[in-house]
PDB file of C-alpha atoms (C1' of nucleotides) and ligand atoms in Angstrom:
ATOM      1  CA  MET A  18      11.693  30.016 -10.095  1.00  0.00           C
ATOM      2  CA  GLU A  19      13.036  29.752 -13.630  1.00  0.00           C
ATOM      3  CA  LYS A  20      14.561  26.340 -13.044  1.00  0.00           C
ATOM      4  CA  TYR A  21      11.101  24.803 -12.920  1.00  0.00           C
ATOM      5  CA  LYS A  22      10.071  26.117 -16.321  1.00  0.00           C
ATOM      6  CA  LYS A  23      11.320  23.126 -18.266  1.00  0.00           C
ATOM      7  CA  ILE A  24       9.036  20.742 -16.392  1.00  0.00           C
ATOM      8  CA  GLY A  25       6.253  21.744 -18.706  1.00  0.00           C
ATOM      9  CA  ILE A  26       3.407  22.260 -16.272  1.00  0.00           C
ATOM     10  CA  LYS A  27       1.764  25.531 -15.467  1.00  0.00           C
ATOM     11  CA  LEU A  28       3.521  27.023 -12.473  1.00  0.00           C
ATOM     12  CA  THR A  29       1.205  28.260  -9.782  1.00  0.00           C
ATOM     13  CA  PRO A  30       2.034  29.453  -6.268  1.00  0.00           C
ATOM     14  CA  GLN A  31       0.873  26.151  -4.795  1.00  0.00           C
ATOM     15  CA  ARG A  32       2.980  24.168  -7.221  1.00  0.00           C
ATOM     16  CA  LEU A  33       6.008  26.352  -6.630  1.00  0.00           C
ATOM     17  CA  ALA A  34       5.665  25.733  -2.917  1.00  0.00           C
ATOM     18  CA  ILE A  35       5.481  21.993  -3.512  1.00  0.00           C
ATOM     19  CA  LEU A  36       8.464  22.145  -5.854  1.00  0.00           C
ATOM     20  CA  ASP A  37      10.455  24.204  -3.373  1.00  0.00           C
ATOM     21  CA  PHE A  38       9.690  21.756  -0.629  1.00  0.00           C
ATOM     22  CA  LEU A  39      10.756  18.821  -2.782  1.00  0.00           C
ATOM     23  CA  ASP A  40      13.842  20.500  -4.245  1.00  0.00           C
ATOM     24  CA  GLY A  41      16.858  18.830  -2.686  1.00  0.00           C
ATOM     25  CA  ASN A  42      14.690  17.073  -0.117  1.00  0.00           C
ATOM     26  CA  LYS A  43      16.311  13.792   0.925  1.00  0.00           C
ATOM     27  CA  ASP A  44      13.591  12.613   3.269  1.00  0.00           C
ATOM     28  CA  HIS A  45      11.455  10.801   0.696  1.00  0.00           C
ATOM     29  CA  PRO A  46       8.312  12.500   1.996  1.00  0.00           C
ATOM     30  CA  SER A  47       4.793  11.139   1.716  1.00  0.00           C
ATOM     31  CA  ALA A  48       1.883  13.095   0.257  1.00  0.00           C
ATOM     32  CA  GLU A  49       0.734  13.843   3.773  1.00  0.00           C
ATOM     33  CA  GLU A  50       4.096  15.285   4.798  1.00  0.00           C
ATOM     34  CA  ILE A  51       4.168  17.464   1.710  1.00  0.00           C
ATOM     35  CA  TYR A  52       0.644  18.622   2.422  1.00  0.00           C
ATOM     36  CA  ARG A  53       1.406  19.404   6.060  1.00  0.00           C
ATOM     37  CA  GLU A  54       4.429  21.469   5.221  1.00  0.00           C
ATOM     38  CA  VAL A  55       3.118  23.340   2.200  1.00  0.00           C
ATOM     39  CA  SER A  56      -0.223  24.129   3.782  1.00  0.00           C
ATOM     40  CA  LYS A  57       1.629  26.177   6.390  1.00  0.00           C
ATOM     41  CA  ARG A  58       2.237  28.716   3.656  1.00  0.00           C
ATOM     42  CA  PHE A  59      -0.984  28.035   1.778  1.00  0.00           C
ATOM     43  CA  PRO A  60      -3.581  27.230   4.387  1.00  0.00           C
ATOM     44  CA  THR A  61      -6.294  26.725   1.782  1.00  0.00           C
ATOM     45  CA  MET A  62      -4.201  24.108  -0.002  1.00  0.00           C
ATOM     46  CA  SER A  63      -6.092  20.985  -0.919  1.00  0.00           C
ATOM     47  CA  PHE A  64      -4.886  17.420  -0.767  1.00  0.00           C
ATOM     48  CA  ALA A  65      -6.070  17.007  -4.335  1.00  0.00           C
ATOM     49  CA  THR A  66      -3.592  19.636  -5.436  1.00  0.00           C
ATOM     50  CA  VAL A  67      -0.767  17.744  -3.802  1.00  0.00           C
ATOM     51  CA  TYR A  68      -1.731  14.494  -5.476  1.00  0.00           C
ATOM     52  CA  ASN A  69      -2.399  16.151  -8.829  1.00  0.00           C
ATOM     53  CA  THR A  70       0.945  17.870  -8.786  1.00  0.00           C
ATOM     54  CA  LEU A  71       2.816  14.772  -7.720  1.00  0.00           C
ATOM     55  CA  GLU A  72       1.131  12.776 -10.455  1.00  0.00           C
ATOM     56  CA  ALA A  73       2.015  15.395 -13.070  1.00  0.00           C
ATOM     57  CA  LEU A  74       5.621  15.446 -11.898  1.00  0.00           C
ATOM     58  CA  ALA A  75       5.906  11.670 -11.850  1.00  0.00           C
ATOM     59  CA  GLU A  76       4.453  11.390 -15.358  1.00  0.00           C
ATOM     60  CA  ARG A  77       7.095  13.768 -16.632  1.00  0.00           C
ATOM     61  CA  GLY A  78       9.881  11.964 -14.824  1.00  0.00           C
ATOM     62  CA  ASN A  79      10.644  14.771 -12.402  1.00  0.00           C
ATOM     63  CA  ILE A  80      10.075  12.728  -9.290  1.00  0.00           C
ATOM     64  CA  LEU A  81       9.882   9.040  -8.461  1.00  0.00           C
ATOM     65  CA  GLU A  82       7.148   7.216  -6.615  1.00  0.00           C
ATOM     66  CA  LEU A  83       8.752   4.760  -4.223  1.00  0.00           C
ATOM     67  CA  THR A  84       7.004   1.482  -3.451  1.00  0.00           C
ATOM     68  CA  ILE A  85       9.136   0.580  -0.491  1.00  0.00           C
ATOM     69  CA  ASP A  86       7.195   1.774   2.536  1.00  0.00           C
ATOM     70  CA  PRO A  87       4.366  -0.710   3.053  1.00  0.00           C
ATOM     71  CA  HIS A  88       1.931   1.883   4.325  1.00  0.00           C
ATOM     72  CA  LYS A  89       2.112   4.686   1.797  1.00  0.00           C
ATOM     73  CA  LYS A  90       3.743   6.014  -1.284  1.00  0.00           C
ATOM     74  CA  ARG A  91       6.845   8.082  -0.756  1.00  0.00           C
ATOM     75  CA  PHE A  92       8.236  10.503  -3.274  1.00  0.00           C
ATOM     76  CA  ASP A  93      11.802  11.098  -4.324  1.00  0.00           C
ATOM     77  CA  PRO A  94      12.835  14.292  -6.130  1.00  0.00           C
ATOM     78  CA  ASN A  95      16.173  12.681  -6.889  1.00  0.00           C
ATOM     79  CA  THR A  96      15.633  10.830 -10.150  1.00  0.00           C
ATOM     80  CA  GLU A  97      19.226   9.739 -10.589  1.00  0.00           C
ATOM     81  CA  LEU A  98      19.566   5.973 -10.534  1.00  0.00           C
ATOM     82  CA  HIS A  99      20.091   5.044  -6.918  1.00  0.00           C
ATOM     83  CA  HIS A 100      18.927   2.632  -4.246  1.00  0.00           C
ATOM     84  CA  HIS A 101      17.574   2.852  -0.721  1.00  0.00           C
ATOM     85  CA  LEU A 102      18.116   1.714   2.817  1.00  0.00           C
ATOM     86  CA  ILE A 103      14.966   1.653   4.924  1.00  0.00           C
ATOM     87  CA  CYS A 104      14.597   1.360   8.669  1.00  0.00           C
ATOM     88  CA  THR A 105      11.996  -1.328   9.231  1.00  0.00           C
ATOM     89  CA  LYS A 106      10.952   0.288  12.506  1.00  0.00           C
ATOM     90  CA  CYS A 107      10.509   3.994  11.752  1.00  0.00           C
ATOM     91  CA  LYS A 108      10.506   3.799   7.926  1.00  0.00           C
ATOM     92  CA  ARG A 109      13.249   6.363   7.614  1.00  0.00           C
ATOM     93  CA  ILE A 110      14.735   6.073   4.127  1.00  0.00           C
ATOM     94  CA  GLU A 111      18.331   6.814   3.201  1.00  0.00           C
ATOM     95  CA  ASP A 112      19.875   6.975  -0.241  1.00  0.00           C
ATOM     96  CA  VAL A 113      22.425   4.446  -1.404  1.00  0.00           C
ATOM     97  CA  HIS A 114      24.283   5.986  -4.307  1.00  0.00           C
ATOM     98  CA  THR A 115      26.087   2.899  -5.428  1.00  0.00           C
ATOM     99  CA  HIS A 116      25.977   1.292  -8.801  1.00  0.00           C
ATOM    100  CA  PHE A 117      25.336  -2.440  -8.806  1.00  0.00           C
ATOM    101  CA  GLU A 118      25.736  -4.574 -11.886  1.00  0.00           C
ATOM    102  CA  LEU A 119      22.420  -6.399 -11.892  1.00  0.00           C
ATOM    103  CA  ALA A 120      20.992  -8.510 -14.666  1.00  0.00           C
ATOM    104  CA  VAL A 121      18.222 -11.067 -14.719  1.00  0.00           C
ATOM    105  CA  PRO A 122      19.588 -14.357 -16.022  1.00  0.00           C
ATOM    106  CA  GLY A 123      17.783 -15.465 -19.185  1.00  0.00           C
ATOM    107  CA  MET A 124      16.266 -18.505 -17.527  1.00  0.00           C
ATOM    108  CA  HIS A 125      14.367 -16.268 -15.131  1.00  0.00           C
ATOM    109  CA  ARG A 126      13.511 -13.521 -17.560  1.00  0.00           C
ATOM    110  CA  LYS A 127      10.324 -15.253 -18.734  1.00  0.00           C
ATOM    111  CA  GLY A 128      10.271 -13.203 -21.893  1.00  0.00           C
ATOM    112  CA  PHE A 129      10.085  -9.921 -20.005  1.00  0.00           C
ATOM    113  CA  GLU A 130      11.644  -6.812 -21.409  1.00  0.00           C
ATOM    114  CA  VAL A 131      13.517  -5.586 -18.337  1.00  0.00           C
ATOM    115  CA  THR A 132      13.503  -1.819 -17.981  1.00  0.00           C
ATOM    116  CA  GLY A 133      15.031  -1.130 -14.605  1.00  0.00           C
ATOM    117  CA  ASN A 134      15.737  -2.279 -11.102  1.00  0.00           C
ATOM    118  CA  HIS A 135      15.857  -1.050  -7.562  1.00  0.00           C
ATOM    119  CA  VAL A 136      17.553  -2.457  -4.508  1.00  0.00           C
ATOM    120  CA  ALA A 137      15.843  -2.069  -1.167  1.00  0.00           C
ATOM    121  CA  PHE A 138      18.145  -2.621   1.792  1.00  0.00           C
ATOM    122  CA  TYR A 139      16.434  -3.221   5.106  1.00  0.00           C
ATOM    123  CA  GLY A 140      17.838  -2.480   8.505  1.00  0.00           C
ATOM    124  CA  ILE A 141      17.535  -0.670  11.796  1.00  0.00           C
ATOM    125  CA  CYS A 142      18.579   2.951  12.058  1.00  0.00           C
ATOM    126  CA  PRO A 143      20.717   4.208  14.950  1.00  0.00           C
ATOM    127  CA  ALA A 144      17.824   6.053  16.588  1.00  0.00           C
ATOM    128  CA  CYS A 145      15.655   2.930  16.563  1.00  0.00           C
ATOM    129  CA  SER A 146      18.370   0.589  17.771  1.00  0.00           C
ATOM    130  CA  HIS A 147      19.128   2.832  20.761  1.00  0.00           C
ATOM    131  CA  ARG A 148      15.627   3.009  22.142  1.00  0.00           C
ATOM    132  CA  THR A 149      15.342  -0.710  22.724  1.00  0.00           C
TER     133      THR A 149
ATOM    134  CA  MET B  12      -1.947 -31.922   6.659  1.00  0.00           C
ATOM    135  CA  GLU B  13       0.828 -32.931   8.995  1.00  0.00           C
ATOM    136  CA  LYS B  14       3.403 -30.772   7.261  1.00  0.00           C
ATOM    137  CA  TYR B  15       1.731 -27.664   8.638  1.00  0.00           C
ATOM    138  CA  LYS B  16       2.017 -28.792  12.266  1.00  0.00           C
ATOM    139  CA  LYS B  17       5.389 -27.182  12.839  1.00  0.00           C
ATOM    140  CA  ILE B  18       4.105 -23.720  12.018  1.00  0.00           C
ATOM    141  CA  GLY B  19       2.790 -23.487  15.546  1.00  0.00           C
ATOM    142  CA  ILE B  20      -0.666 -22.098  14.967  1.00  0.00           C
ATOM    143  CA  LYS B  21      -3.919 -23.866  15.582  1.00  0.00           C
ATOM    144  CA  LEU B  22      -4.955 -25.549  12.357  1.00  0.00           C
ATOM    145  CA  THR B  23      -8.548 -24.975  11.405  1.00  0.00           C
ATOM    146  CA  PRO B  24     -10.316 -25.880   8.168  1.00  0.00           C
ATOM    147  CA  GLN B  25     -10.150 -22.295   6.961  1.00  0.00           C
ATOM    148  CA  ARG B  26      -6.458 -22.066   7.743  1.00  0.00           C
ATOM    149  CA  LEU B  27      -5.754 -25.363   6.051  1.00  0.00           C
ATOM    150  CA  ALA B  28      -7.504 -24.109   2.944  1.00  0.00           C
ATOM    151  CA  ILE B  29      -5.413 -20.949   2.992  1.00  0.00           C
ATOM    152  CA  LEU B  30      -2.235 -22.966   3.529  1.00  0.00           C
ATOM    153  CA  ASP B  31      -3.132 -25.349   0.726  1.00  0.00           C
ATOM    154  CA  PHE B  32      -3.763 -22.471  -1.599  1.00  0.00           C
ATOM    155  CA  LEU B  33      -0.444 -20.861  -0.720  1.00  0.00           C
ATOM    156  CA  ASP B  34       1.583 -24.080  -0.766  1.00  0.00           C
ATOM    157  CA  GLY B  35       3.791 -23.953  -3.836  1.00  0.00           C
ATOM    158  CA  ASN B  36       1.893 -20.956  -5.219  1.00  0.00           C
ATOM    159  CA  LYS B  37       4.214 -18.856  -7.372  1.00  0.00           C
ATOM    160  CA  ASP B  38       1.725 -16.104  -8.205  1.00  0.00           C
ATOM    161  CA  HIS B  39       2.427 -13.868  -5.192  1.00  0.00           C
ATOM    162  CA  PRO B  40      -1.297 -13.509  -4.503  1.00  0.00           C
ATOM    163  CA  SER B  41      -2.936 -10.614  -2.731  1.00  0.00           C
ATOM    164  CA  ALA B  42      -5.262 -11.007   0.238  1.00  0.00           C
ATOM    165  CA  GLU B  43      -8.178 -10.521  -2.090  1.00  0.00           C
ATOM    166  CA  GLU B  44      -7.053 -13.300  -4.425  1.00  0.00           C
ATOM    167  CA  ILE B  45      -6.598 -15.655  -1.502  1.00  0.00           C
ATOM    168  CA  TYR B  46     -10.018 -14.732  -0.199  1.00  0.00           C
ATOM    169  CA  ARG B  47     -11.673 -15.224  -3.573  1.00  0.00           C
ATOM    170  CA  GLU B  48     -10.182 -18.648  -4.054  1.00  0.00           C
ATOM    171  CA  VAL B  49     -10.587 -20.011  -0.538  1.00  0.00           C
ATOM    172  CA  SER B  50     -14.117 -18.726  -0.127  1.00  0.00           C
ATOM    173  CA  LYS B  51     -15.158 -21.020  -2.970  1.00  0.00           C
ATOM    174  CA  ARG B  52     -14.682 -23.886  -0.543  1.00  0.00           C
ATOM    175  CA  PHE B  53     -15.685 -21.920   2.542  1.00  0.00           C
ATOM    176  CA  PRO B  54     -18.397 -19.539   1.478  1.00  0.00           C
ATOM    177  CA  THR B  55     -18.751 -18.095   4.974  1.00  0.00           C
ATOM    178  CA  MET B  56     -15.057 -17.240   5.090  1.00  0.00           C
ATOM    179  CA  SER B  57     -14.320 -13.751   6.359  1.00  0.00           C
ATOM    180  CA  PHE B  58     -11.712 -11.356   5.098  1.00  0.00           C
ATOM    181  CA  ALA B  59     -10.548 -10.925   8.661  1.00  0.00           C
ATOM    182  CA  THR B  60      -9.634 -14.597   8.774  1.00  0.00           C
ATOM    183  CA  VAL B  61      -7.469 -14.212   5.705  1.00  0.00           C
ATOM    184  CA  TYR B  62      -5.644 -11.234   7.147  1.00  0.00           C
ATOM    185  CA  ASN B  63      -5.324 -12.795  10.604  1.00  0.00           C
ATOM    186  CA  THR B  64      -3.881 -15.966   9.154  1.00  0.00           C
ATOM    187  CA  LEU B  65      -1.488 -14.125   6.871  1.00  0.00           C
ATOM    188  CA  GLU B  66      -0.304 -12.015   9.765  1.00  0.00           C
ATOM    189  CA  ALA B  67       0.255 -15.085  11.928  1.00  0.00           C
ATOM    190  CA  LEU B  68       2.174 -16.787   9.141  1.00  0.00           C
ATOM    191  CA  ALA B  69       4.287 -13.731   8.416  1.00  0.00           C
ATOM    192  CA  GLU B  70       5.148 -13.302  12.107  1.00  0.00           C
ATOM    193  CA  ARG B  71       6.418 -16.853  12.206  1.00  0.00           C
ATOM    194  CA  GLY B  72       8.395 -16.476   9.020  1.00  0.00           C
ATOM    195  CA  ASN B  73       6.301 -18.863   6.959  1.00  0.00           C
ATOM    196  CA  ILE B  74       5.405 -16.337   4.293  1.00  0.00           C
ATOM    197  CA  LEU B  75       6.740 -12.986   3.162  1.00  0.00           C
ATOM    198  CA  GLU B  76       4.833  -9.766   2.690  1.00  0.00           C
ATOM    199  CA  LEU B  77       6.014  -8.121  -0.514  1.00  0.00           C
ATOM    200  CA  THR B  78       6.067  -4.327  -0.760  1.00  0.00           C
ATOM    201  CA  ILE B  79       6.580  -4.195  -4.479  1.00  0.00           C
ATOM    202  CA  ASP B  80       3.100  -3.756  -5.959  1.00  0.00           C
ATOM    203  CA  PRO B  81       2.128  -0.120  -5.359  1.00  0.00           C
ATOM    204  CA  HIS B  82      -1.526  -0.901  -4.814  1.00  0.00           C
ATOM    205  CA  LYS B  83      -1.565  -3.755  -2.361  1.00  0.00           C
ATOM    206  CA  LYS B  84       0.438  -6.205  -0.346  1.00  0.00           C
ATOM    207  CA  ARG B  85       1.287  -9.440  -2.072  1.00  0.00           C
ATOM    208  CA  PHE B  86       2.269 -12.599  -0.246  1.00  0.00           C
ATOM    209  CA  ASP B  87       4.997 -15.069  -1.038  1.00  0.00           C
ATOM    210  CA  PRO B  88       5.003 -18.573   0.439  1.00  0.00           C
ATOM    211  CA  ASN B  89       8.544 -19.020  -0.803  1.00  0.00           C
ATOM    212  CA  THR B  90      10.705 -17.667   2.008  1.00  0.00           C
ATOM    213  CA  GLU B  91      14.011 -18.607   0.435  1.00  0.00           C
ATOM    214  CA  LEU B  92      16.137 -15.573  -0.325  1.00  0.00           C
ATOM    215  CA  HIS B  93      15.188 -14.494  -3.824  1.00  0.00           C
ATOM    216  CA  HIS B  94      14.273 -11.460  -5.874  1.00  0.00           C
ATOM    217  CA  HIS B  95      11.464 -10.425  -8.189  1.00  0.00           C
ATOM    218  CA  LEU B  96      10.659  -9.197 -11.650  1.00  0.00           C
ATOM    219  CA  ILE B  97       7.428  -7.242 -11.889  1.00  0.00           C
ATOM    220  CA  CYS B  98       5.452  -6.244 -14.957  1.00  0.00           C
ATOM    221  CA  THR B  99       4.701  -2.564 -14.540  1.00  0.00           C
ATOM    222  CA  LYS B 100       1.519  -2.913 -16.583  1.00  0.00           C
ATOM    223  CA  CYS B 101      -0.300  -5.955 -15.184  1.00  0.00           C
ATOM    224  CA  LYS B 102       1.703  -6.355 -11.941  1.00  0.00           C
ATOM    225  CA  ARG B 103       2.490  -9.980 -12.659  1.00  0.00           C
ATOM    226  CA  ILE B 104       5.424 -11.000 -10.461  1.00  0.00           C
ATOM    227  CA  GLU B 105       8.037 -13.600 -11.346  1.00  0.00           C
ATOM    228  CA  ASP B 106      10.753 -15.036  -9.142  1.00  0.00           C
ATOM    229  CA  VAL B 107      14.414 -14.347  -9.778  1.00  0.00           C
ATOM    230  CA  HIS B 108      16.387 -17.017  -7.981  1.00  0.00           C
ATOM    231  CA  THR B 109      19.782 -15.488  -8.377  1.00  0.00           C
ATOM    232  CA  HIS B 110      22.180 -14.542  -5.660  1.00  0.00           C
ATOM    233  CA  PHE B 111      23.626 -11.066  -5.877  1.00  0.00           C
ATOM    234  CA  GLU B 112      26.503  -9.901  -3.744  1.00  0.00           C
ATOM    235  CA  LEU B 113      25.117  -6.667  -2.372  1.00  0.00           C
ATOM    236  CA  ALA B 114      26.558  -4.556   0.382  1.00  0.00           C
ATOM    237  CA  VAL B 115      25.903  -0.995   1.440  1.00  0.00           C
ATOM    238  CA  PRO B 116      29.176   0.929   1.387  1.00  0.00           C
ATOM    239  CA  GLY B 117      30.030   2.327   4.794  1.00  0.00           C
ATOM    240  CA  MET B 118      29.676   5.912   3.656  1.00  0.00           C
ATOM    241  CA  HIS B 119      26.022   5.323   2.895  1.00  0.00           C
ATOM    242  CA  ARG B 120      25.236   3.068   5.801  1.00  0.00           C
ATOM    243  CA  LYS B 121      24.437   6.002   8.114  1.00  0.00           C
ATOM    244  CA  GLY B 122      24.941   3.827  11.160  1.00  0.00           C
ATOM    245  CA  PHE B 123      22.218   1.409  10.140  1.00  0.00           C
ATOM    246  CA  GLU B 124      22.462  -2.238  11.017  1.00  0.00           C
ATOM    247  CA  VAL B 125      21.636  -3.792   7.662  1.00  0.00           C
ATOM    248  CA  THR B 126      19.545  -6.949   7.921  1.00  0.00           C
ATOM    249  CA  GLY B 127      18.581  -7.791   4.368  1.00  0.00           C
ATOM    250  CA  ASN B 128      17.911  -6.666   0.869  1.00  0.00           C
ATOM    251  CA  HIS B 129      15.629  -7.262  -2.052  1.00  0.00           C
ATOM    252  CA  VAL B 130      16.022  -6.473  -5.705  1.00  0.00           C
ATOM    253  CA  ALA B 131      12.951  -5.441  -7.666  1.00  0.00           C
ATOM    254  CA  PHE B 132      13.389  -5.689 -11.414  1.00  0.00           C
ATOM    255  CA  TYR B 133      10.842  -3.821 -13.492  1.00  0.00           C
ATOM    256  CA  GLY B 134       9.760  -4.649 -16.997  1.00  0.00           C
ATOM    257  CA  ILE B 135       6.992  -5.549 -19.382  1.00  0.00           C
ATOM    258  CA  CYS B 136       5.774  -9.109 -19.609  1.00  0.00           C
ATOM    259  CA  PRO B 137       5.215 -10.810 -22.970  1.00  0.00           C
ATOM    260  CA  ALA B 138       1.418 -10.669 -22.666  1.00  0.00           C
ATOM    261  CA  CYS B 139       1.482  -6.928 -22.006  1.00  0.00           C
ATOM    262  CA  SER B 140       3.983  -6.129 -24.737  1.00  0.00           C
ATOM    263  CA  HIS B 141       1.902  -7.963 -27.344  1.00  0.00           C
ATOM    264  CA  ARG B 142      -1.339  -6.156 -26.768  1.00  0.00           C
ATOM    265  CA  THR B 143       0.045  -2.761 -27.661  1.00  0.00           C
TER     266      THR B 143
ATOM    267  C1'  DT C  14     -14.782  40.683 -24.948  1.00  0.00           C
ATOM    268  C1'  DG C  15     -16.005  35.949 -24.804  1.00  0.00           C
ATOM    269  C1'  DC C  16     -13.791  31.135 -25.180  1.00  0.00           C
ATOM    270  C1'  DT C  17     -10.927  27.607 -23.867  1.00  0.00           C
ATOM    271  C1'  DT C  18      -7.960  25.317 -20.947  1.00  0.00           C
ATOM    272  C1'  DG C  19      -6.153  23.928 -16.986  1.00  0.00           C
ATOM    273  C1'  DA C  20      -5.721  24.506 -11.831  1.00  0.00           C
ATOM    274  C1'  DC C  21      -7.966  24.696  -7.499  1.00  0.00           C
ATOM    275  C1'  DA C  22     -10.739  23.403  -3.284  1.00  0.00           C
ATOM    276  C1'  DA C  23     -13.876  20.633  -0.973  1.00  0.00           C
ATOM    277  C1'  DG C  24     -15.607  16.754  -0.150  1.00  0.00           C
ATOM    278  C1'  DA C  25     -17.427  12.303  -1.730  1.00  0.00           C
ATOM    279  C1'  DA C  26     -16.030   7.870  -3.138  1.00  0.00           C
ATOM    280  C1'  DC C  27     -13.143   4.118  -3.275  1.00  0.00           C
ATOM    281  C1'  DT C  28      -9.742   0.426  -1.912  1.00  0.00           C
ATOM    282  C1'  DA C  29      -6.954  -1.980   1.081  1.00  0.00           C
ATOM    283  C1'  DT C  30      -6.360  -2.970   5.617  1.00  0.00           C
ATOM    284  C1'  DT C  31      -7.218  -3.078  10.616  1.00  0.00           C
ATOM    285  C1'  DC C  32     -10.196  -3.130  14.485  1.00  0.00           C
ATOM    286  C1'  DT C  33     -14.247  -4.483  17.365  1.00  0.00           C
ATOM    287  C1'  DA C  34     -17.690  -7.124  19.335  1.00  0.00           C
ATOM    288  C1'  DA C  35     -20.244 -11.142  19.431  1.00  0.00           C
ATOM    289  C1'  DT C  36     -20.247 -15.917  18.737  1.00  0.00           C
ATOM    290  C1'  DG C  37     -18.270 -20.470  17.905  1.00  0.00           C
ATOM    291  C1'  DT C  38     -15.098 -24.374  18.659  1.00  0.00           C
ATOM    292  C1'  DG C  39     -11.731 -27.521  20.188  1.00  0.00           C
ATOM    293  C1'  DA C  40      -8.712 -28.872  23.942  1.00  0.00           C
ATOM    294  C1'  DT C  41      -8.122 -29.481  28.587  1.00  0.00           C
ATOM    295  C1'  DA C  42      -9.423 -29.740  33.477  1.00  0.00           C
ATOM    296  C1'  DT C  43     -12.770 -31.180  36.743  1.00  0.00           C
TER     297       DT C  43
ATOM    298  C1'  DA D  24     -19.714 -35.661  30.522  1.00  0.00           C
ATOM    299  C1'  DT D  25     -19.500 -30.775  31.769  1.00  0.00           C
ATOM    300  C1'  DA D  26     -17.305 -26.535  32.648  1.00  0.00           C
ATOM    301  C1'  DT D  27     -13.761 -23.629  31.411  1.00  0.00           C
ATOM    302  C1'  DC D  28     -10.407 -21.429  28.654  1.00  0.00           C
ATOM    303  C1'  DA D  29      -7.919 -19.811  24.836  1.00  0.00           C
ATOM    304  C1'  DC D  30      -8.262 -18.862  20.399  1.00  0.00           C
ATOM    305  C1'  DA D  31     -10.642 -18.553  15.768  1.00  0.00           C
ATOM    306  C1'  DT D  32     -14.212 -16.857  13.172  1.00  0.00           C
ATOM    307  C1'  DT D  33     -17.536 -13.690  11.449  1.00  0.00           C
ATOM    308  C1'  DA D  34     -19.738  -9.401  10.069  1.00  0.00           C
ATOM    309  C1'  DG D  35     -19.360  -5.132   9.898  1.00  0.00           C
ATOM    310  C1'  DA D  36     -17.530  -0.713  11.440  1.00  0.00           C
ATOM    311  C1'  DA D  37     -13.589   2.102  11.284  1.00  0.00           C
ATOM    312  C1'  DT D  38      -9.420   3.918   9.385  1.00  0.00           C
ATOM    313  C1'  DA D  39      -5.842   5.434   6.101  1.00  0.00           C
ATOM    314  C1'  DG D  40      -4.322   6.455   1.800  1.00  0.00           C
ATOM    315  C1'  DT D  41      -5.583   7.697  -2.548  1.00  0.00           C
ATOM    316  C1'  DT D  42      -8.567   8.910  -6.458  1.00  0.00           C
ATOM    317  C1'  DC D  43     -12.623  11.001  -8.397  1.00  0.00           C
ATOM    318  C1'  DT D  44     -16.223  14.570  -9.069  1.00  0.00           C
ATOM    319  C1'  DT D  45     -18.076  18.950  -9.148  1.00  0.00           C
ATOM    320  C1'  DG D  46     -18.255  23.724  -9.189  1.00  0.00           C
ATOM    321  C1'  DT D  47     -15.378  27.734  -9.439  1.00  0.00           C
ATOM    322  C1'  DC D  48     -11.896  30.540 -11.072  1.00  0.00           C
ATOM    323  C1'  DA D  49      -7.929  32.641 -13.506  1.00  0.00           C
ATOM    324  C1'  DA D  50      -4.777  33.095 -17.475  1.00  0.00           C
ATOM    325  C1'  DG D  51      -4.022  33.067 -22.244  1.00  0.00           C
ATOM    326  C1'  DC D  52      -5.910  33.602 -26.549  1.00  0.00           C
ATOM    327  C1'  DA D  53      -9.360  34.613 -30.774  1.00  0.00           C
TER     328       DA D  53
HETATM  329 MN1  LIG E   2      16.301   8.491  -2.795  1.00  0.00          MN
HETATM  330 MN1  LIG E   3       8.739 -14.884  -4.954  1.00  0.00          MN
HETATM  331 ZN1  LIG E   4      14.452   3.856  12.573  1.00  0.00          ZN
HETATM  332 ZN1  LIG E   5       2.131  -7.716 -17.853  1.00  0.00          ZN
END
DNA sequence: TGCTTGACAAGAACTATTCTAATGTGATAT
DNA sequence: ATATCACATTAGAATAGTTCTTGTCAAGCA
């Protein structure tokens, strides 16, 4: 696809498949989920390729690495500033596209140069609250 | 110490050492840091004991497990509602004791029952910004 | 054509964490 | 005091997620 050109990495079939899987994906998939899906089309796909590609994309700001699921990294192709709501049972992650006015008061800033913030909301999703 | 009685777990020398190390600790230590420090006094200390104790404490709400450092869990003996500022270079974590009024707008709530939230501020600490 | 660069696959290595099995210990019951 | 029981502790194995290493290959270029 032409729309991936500007990323600045060499586009290979494997990478296009990864990019297509990520494009518009709102599930915040893990490396394993990406691997599972993409290796359907490319059965020789290696895990290393998934990680290498994700790292290259993250470095260039095309995806975000989320540190919100305690068991693994999850990746977000939506790099707009937004926040997340995570189900503490099944780890499903939903977007929260709301802007909050957040600033660290000087007394707590400890001389840090603050570059960003992220709000993690925790809760129980409907599916998890139904099955007791 | 008597002040640990109400936690409701059997107090052993190893556990007391862990509790003493955590008590008032503002460094958000990892399991490894706790192990390193406590095993100075108890050289036969096992990693399993550290994890078992941390799990027991977390279950009872006496410490928090922080999912904010991408490489490992960090533990916080301060269970008051507060937020954190993390240096993206050295992973130093500082407390931000400020109350923010945060709510997930209904349109993004997706039927979740929201139980809590946590703000992660990212930045560069003075030490890291000095050494280029 | 031969060189250079980067991507790929496979698997080893590594790190953090959890699990297992054997042993120890302290409290309680006899 | 002794037996019993419920947990704690230990060492190490096992697991999961991620990163590293090595050999191979293909595309772009001199
Ligand atoms: Mn998102
Ligand atoms: Mn804290
Ligand atoms: Zn759920
Ligand atoms: Zn720092």
